[in-house]
Amino acid sequence: MIRAKTYSDARTQASGNAELNWWIFMRVSGLILMFLVLGHVYMTFVQVSESDATYDAVVSKLSNPAWKFYDWLILVLSLLHGLNGARYSIEDYIRTRPNRFWVKSIFYTLVGVIFTLGTVGLFSI
């Protein structure tokens, strides 16, 4: 597990390329998510008045494939970002290997179910 704040420190602490790639992913995805979510909030709550915020308006907005992709990108990045952050916490707080395996298995399964339901729900509109 990498606890570095700079890339050069992370590179020296990484036990392999996968861990370094996850370290980089956390920084990049956090930055991208910040702009995606702020844009989503702006377009959903600032540009649209309360009287226009209806189910039909949301369905018509999501009929555009670009909006579906935008929302799906938020879903994917937030789930992967949260999954990796939770993986760090699981590694820190669950000491025994069998317990860590079961907690990770249950958590990964839940994230997979949430991803599947979110994707099906988003693209079924």
PDB file of C-alpha atoms in Angstrom:
ATOM      1  CA  MET A   1       0.000   0.000   0.000  1.00  0.00           C
ATOM      2  CA  ILE A   2       1.298   3.410  -0.969  1.00  0.00           C
ATOM      3  CA  ARG A   3       1.138   6.269   1.503  1.00  0.00           C
ATOM      4  CA  ALA A   4       3.060   8.799  -0.587  1.00  0.00           C
ATOM      5  CA  LYS A   5       1.959  12.288  -1.525  1.00  0.00           C
ATOM      6  CA  THR A   6       4.177  12.768  -4.577  1.00  0.00           C
ATOM      7  CA  TYR A   7       4.664  10.608  -7.641  1.00  0.00           C
ATOM      8  CA  SER A   8       8.362  10.042  -6.995  1.00  0.00           C
ATOM      9  CA  ASP A   9       7.650   8.870  -3.433  1.00  0.00           C
ATOM     10  CA  ALA A  10       4.840   6.644  -4.681  1.00  0.00           C
ATOM     11  CA  ARG A  11       7.104   5.102  -7.265  1.00  0.00           C
ATOM     12  CA  THR A  12       9.676   4.147  -4.651  1.00  0.00           C
ATOM     13  CA  GLN A  13       7.013   2.764  -2.268  1.00  0.00           C
ATOM     14  CA  ALA A  14       5.048   0.781  -4.868  1.00  0.00           C
ATOM     15  CA  SER A  15       5.342  -2.974  -4.581  1.00  0.00           C
ATOM     16  CA  GLY A  16       4.321  -3.317  -8.219  1.00  0.00           C
ATOM     17  CA  ASN A  17       2.944  -1.489 -11.209  1.00  0.00           C
ATOM     18  CA  ALA A  18      -0.668  -2.262 -10.281  1.00  0.00           C
ATOM     19  CA  GLU A  19      -0.391  -0.493  -6.930  1.00  0.00           C
ATOM     20  CA  LEU A  20       1.271   2.535  -8.543  1.00  0.00           C
ATOM     21  CA  ASN A  21      -1.421   2.629 -11.225  1.00  0.00           C
ATOM     22  CA  TRP A  22      -4.148   2.597  -8.552  1.00  0.00           C
ATOM     23  CA  TRP A  23      -2.358   5.429  -6.739  1.00  0.00           C
ATOM     24  CA  ILE A  24      -2.341   7.470  -9.963  1.00  0.00           C
ATOM     25  CA  PHE A  25      -5.965   6.517 -10.697  1.00  0.00           C
ATOM     26  CA  MET A  26      -7.105   7.860  -7.324  1.00  0.00           C
ATOM     27  CA  ARG A  27      -5.609  11.275  -8.037  1.00  0.00           C
ATOM     28  CA  VAL A  28      -6.850  11.507 -11.624  1.00  0.00           C
ATOM     29  CA  SER A  29     -10.334  10.109 -10.956  1.00  0.00           C
ATOM     30  CA  GLY A  30     -10.818  12.407  -7.971  1.00  0.00           C
ATOM     31  CA  LEU A  31     -10.030  15.429 -10.110  1.00  0.00           C
ATOM     32  CA  ILE A  32     -12.238  14.263 -12.994  1.00  0.00           C
ATOM     33  CA  LEU A  33     -15.074  13.376 -10.609  1.00  0.00           C
ATOM     34  CA  MET A  34     -14.950  16.808  -9.044  1.00  0.00           C
ATOM     35  CA  PHE A  35     -15.623  18.481 -12.399  1.00  0.00           C
ATOM     36  CA  LEU A  36     -18.156  15.874 -13.542  1.00  0.00           C
ATOM     37  CA  VAL A  37     -20.204  16.113 -10.358  1.00  0.00           C
ATOM     38  CA  LEU A  38     -20.059  19.912 -10.210  1.00  0.00           C
ATOM     39  CA  GLY A  39     -21.186  20.029 -13.844  1.00  0.00           C
ATOM     40  CA  HIS A  40     -23.969  17.562 -13.109  1.00  0.00           C
ATOM     41  CA  VAL A  41     -25.162  19.581 -10.120  1.00  0.00           C
ATOM     42  CA  TYR A  42     -25.030  22.811 -12.119  1.00  0.00           C
ATOM     43  CA  MET A  43     -26.959  21.369 -15.068  1.00  0.00           C
ATOM     44  CA  THR A  44     -29.481  19.596 -12.847  1.00  0.00           C
ATOM     45  CA  PHE A  45     -30.201  22.165 -10.151  1.00  0.00           C
ATOM     46  CA  VAL A  46     -29.057  25.570 -11.414  1.00  0.00           C
ATOM     47  CA  GLN A  47     -30.037  25.551 -15.073  1.00  0.00           C
ATOM     48  CA  VAL A  48     -33.421  23.916 -14.470  1.00  0.00           C
ATOM     49  CA  SER A  49     -36.179  25.591 -12.479  1.00  0.00           C
ATOM     50  CA  GLU A  50     -38.200  23.588  -9.965  1.00  0.00           C
ATOM     51  CA  SER A  51     -41.271  23.589 -12.164  1.00  0.00           C
ATOM     52  CA  ASP A  52     -39.260  22.046 -15.022  1.00  0.00           C
ATOM     53  CA  ALA A  53     -37.739  19.289 -12.868  1.00  0.00           C
ATOM     54  CA  THR A  54     -40.205  16.525 -13.677  1.00  0.00           C
ATOM     55  CA  TYR A  55     -39.889  12.859 -14.478  1.00  0.00           C
ATOM     56  CA  ASP A  56     -40.623  13.553 -18.150  1.00  0.00           C
ATOM     57  CA  ALA A  57     -37.871  16.194 -18.287  1.00  0.00           C
ATOM     58  CA  VAL A  58     -35.332  13.747 -16.857  1.00  0.00           C
ATOM     59  CA  VAL A  59     -36.405  11.007 -19.274  1.00  0.00           C
ATOM     60  CA  SER A  60     -36.152  13.371 -22.240  1.00  0.00           C
ATOM     61  CA  LYS A  61     -32.696  14.492 -21.079  1.00  0.00           C
ATOM     62  CA  LEU A  62     -31.547  10.883 -20.719  1.00  0.00           C
ATOM     63  CA  SER A  63     -32.826   9.993 -24.180  1.00  0.00           C
ATOM     64  CA  ASN A  64     -29.670  11.703 -25.440  1.00  0.00           C
ATOM     65  CA  PRO A  65     -26.785   9.162 -25.509  1.00  0.00           C
ATOM     66  CA  ALA A  66     -24.284  11.846 -24.472  1.00  0.00           C
ATOM     67  CA  TRP A  67     -26.144  12.423 -21.180  1.00  0.00           C
ATOM     68  CA  LYS A  68     -26.320   8.695 -20.561  1.00  0.00           C
ATOM     69  CA  PHE A  69     -22.585   8.401 -21.095  1.00  0.00           C
ATOM     70  CA  TYR A  70     -21.945  11.429 -18.842  1.00  0.00           C
ATOM     71  CA  ASP A  71     -23.982   9.930 -15.994  1.00  0.00           C
ATOM     72  CA  TRP A  72     -22.533   6.466 -16.590  1.00  0.00           C
ATOM     73  CA  LEU A  73     -19.003   7.920 -16.392  1.00  0.00           C
ATOM     74  CA  ILE A  74     -19.860   9.447 -13.003  1.00  0.00           C
ATOM     75  CA  LEU A  75     -21.192   6.049 -11.888  1.00  0.00           C
ATOM     76  CA  VAL A  76     -18.115   4.117 -13.026  1.00  0.00           C
ATOM     77  CA  LEU A  77     -15.513   6.548 -11.731  1.00  0.00           C
ATOM     78  CA  SER A  78     -17.215   7.030  -8.375  1.00  0.00           C
ATOM     79  CA  LEU A  79     -17.620   3.286  -7.819  1.00  0.00           C
ATOM     80  CA  LEU A  80     -14.009   2.526  -8.762  1.00  0.00           C
ATOM     81  CA  HIS A  81     -12.709   5.450  -6.705  1.00  0.00           C
ATOM     82  CA  GLY A  82     -14.760   4.386  -3.685  1.00  0.00           C
ATOM     83  CA  LEU A  83     -13.868   0.720  -4.167  1.00  0.00           C
ATOM     84  CA  ASN A  84     -10.167   1.485  -4.142  1.00  0.00           C
ATOM     85  CA  GLY A  85     -10.482   3.748  -1.102  1.00  0.00           C
ATOM     86  CA  ALA A  86     -12.410   1.037   0.732  1.00  0.00           C
ATOM     87  CA  ARG A  87      -9.730  -1.472  -0.266  1.00  0.00           C
ATOM     88  CA  TYR A  88      -7.161   0.710   1.490  1.00  0.00           C
ATOM     89  CA  SER A  89      -9.320   0.811   4.629  1.00  0.00           C
ATOM     90  CA  ILE A  90      -9.926  -2.930   4.567  1.00  0.00           C
ATOM     91  CA  GLU A  91      -6.188  -3.550   4.285  1.00  0.00           C
ATOM     92  CA  ASP A  92      -5.563  -1.198   7.223  1.00  0.00           C
ATOM     93  CA  TYR A  93      -8.209  -2.385   9.671  1.00  0.00           C
ATOM     94  CA  ILE A  94      -8.806  -6.089   9.022  1.00  0.00           C
ATOM     95  CA  ARG A  95      -5.731  -7.950  10.168  1.00  0.00           C
ATOM     96  CA  THR A  96      -6.287 -11.617   9.329  1.00  0.00           C
ATOM     97  CA  ARG A  97      -6.121 -12.834   5.756  1.00  0.00           C
ATOM     98  CA  PRO A  98      -9.302 -14.963   5.770  1.00  0.00           C
ATOM     99  CA  ASN A  99     -11.385 -12.145   7.233  1.00  0.00           C
ATOM    100  CA  ARG A 100      -9.904  -9.682   4.742  1.00  0.00           C
ATOM    101  CA  PHE A 101     -10.754 -12.063   1.893  1.00  0.00           C
ATOM    102  CA  TRP A 102     -14.401 -12.388   2.966  1.00  0.00           C
ATOM    103  CA  VAL A 103     -14.903  -8.679   3.580  1.00  0.00           C
ATOM    104  CA  LYS A 104     -13.376  -7.827   0.211  1.00  0.00           C
ATOM    105  CA  SER A 105     -15.440 -10.517  -1.534  1.00  0.00           C
ATOM    106  CA  ILE A 106     -18.690  -9.240  -0.051  1.00  0.00           C
ATOM    107  CA  PHE A 107     -17.773  -5.625  -0.748  1.00  0.00           C
ATOM    108  CA  TYR A 108     -16.705  -6.300  -4.354  1.00  0.00           C
ATOM    109  CA  THR A 109     -19.930  -8.231  -4.924  1.00  0.00           C
ATOM    110  CA  LEU A 110     -22.017  -5.333  -3.591  1.00  0.00           C
ATOM    111  CA  VAL A 111     -20.179  -2.864  -5.817  1.00  0.00           C
ATOM    112  CA  GLY A 112     -20.742  -5.182  -8.793  1.00  0.00           C
ATOM    113  CA  VAL A 113     -24.472  -5.357  -8.044  1.00  0.00           C
ATOM    114  CA  ILE A 114     -24.707  -1.570  -7.665  1.00  0.00           C
ATOM    115  CA  PHE A 115     -22.804  -1.098 -10.934  1.00  0.00           C
ATOM    116  CA  THR A 116     -25.067  -3.565 -12.744  1.00  0.00           C
ATOM    117  CA  LEU A 117     -28.270  -2.035 -11.394  1.00  0.00           C
ATOM    118  CA  GLY A 118     -27.037   1.499 -12.142  1.00  0.00           C
ATOM    119  CA  THR A 119     -26.020   0.631 -15.679  1.00  0.00           C
ATOM    120  CA  VAL A 120     -29.223  -1.268 -16.448  1.00  0.00           C
ATOM    121  CA  GLY A 121     -31.329   1.492 -14.899  1.00  0.00           C
ATOM    122  CA  LEU A 122     -29.523   4.212 -16.787  1.00  0.00           C
ATOM    123  CA  PHE A 123     -29.568   2.545 -20.201  1.00  0.00           C
ATOM    124  CA  SER A 124     -33.114   1.182 -19.924  1.00  0.00           C
ATOM    125  CA  ILE A 125     -34.551   4.698 -20.111  1.00  0.00           C
TER     126      ILE A 125
END
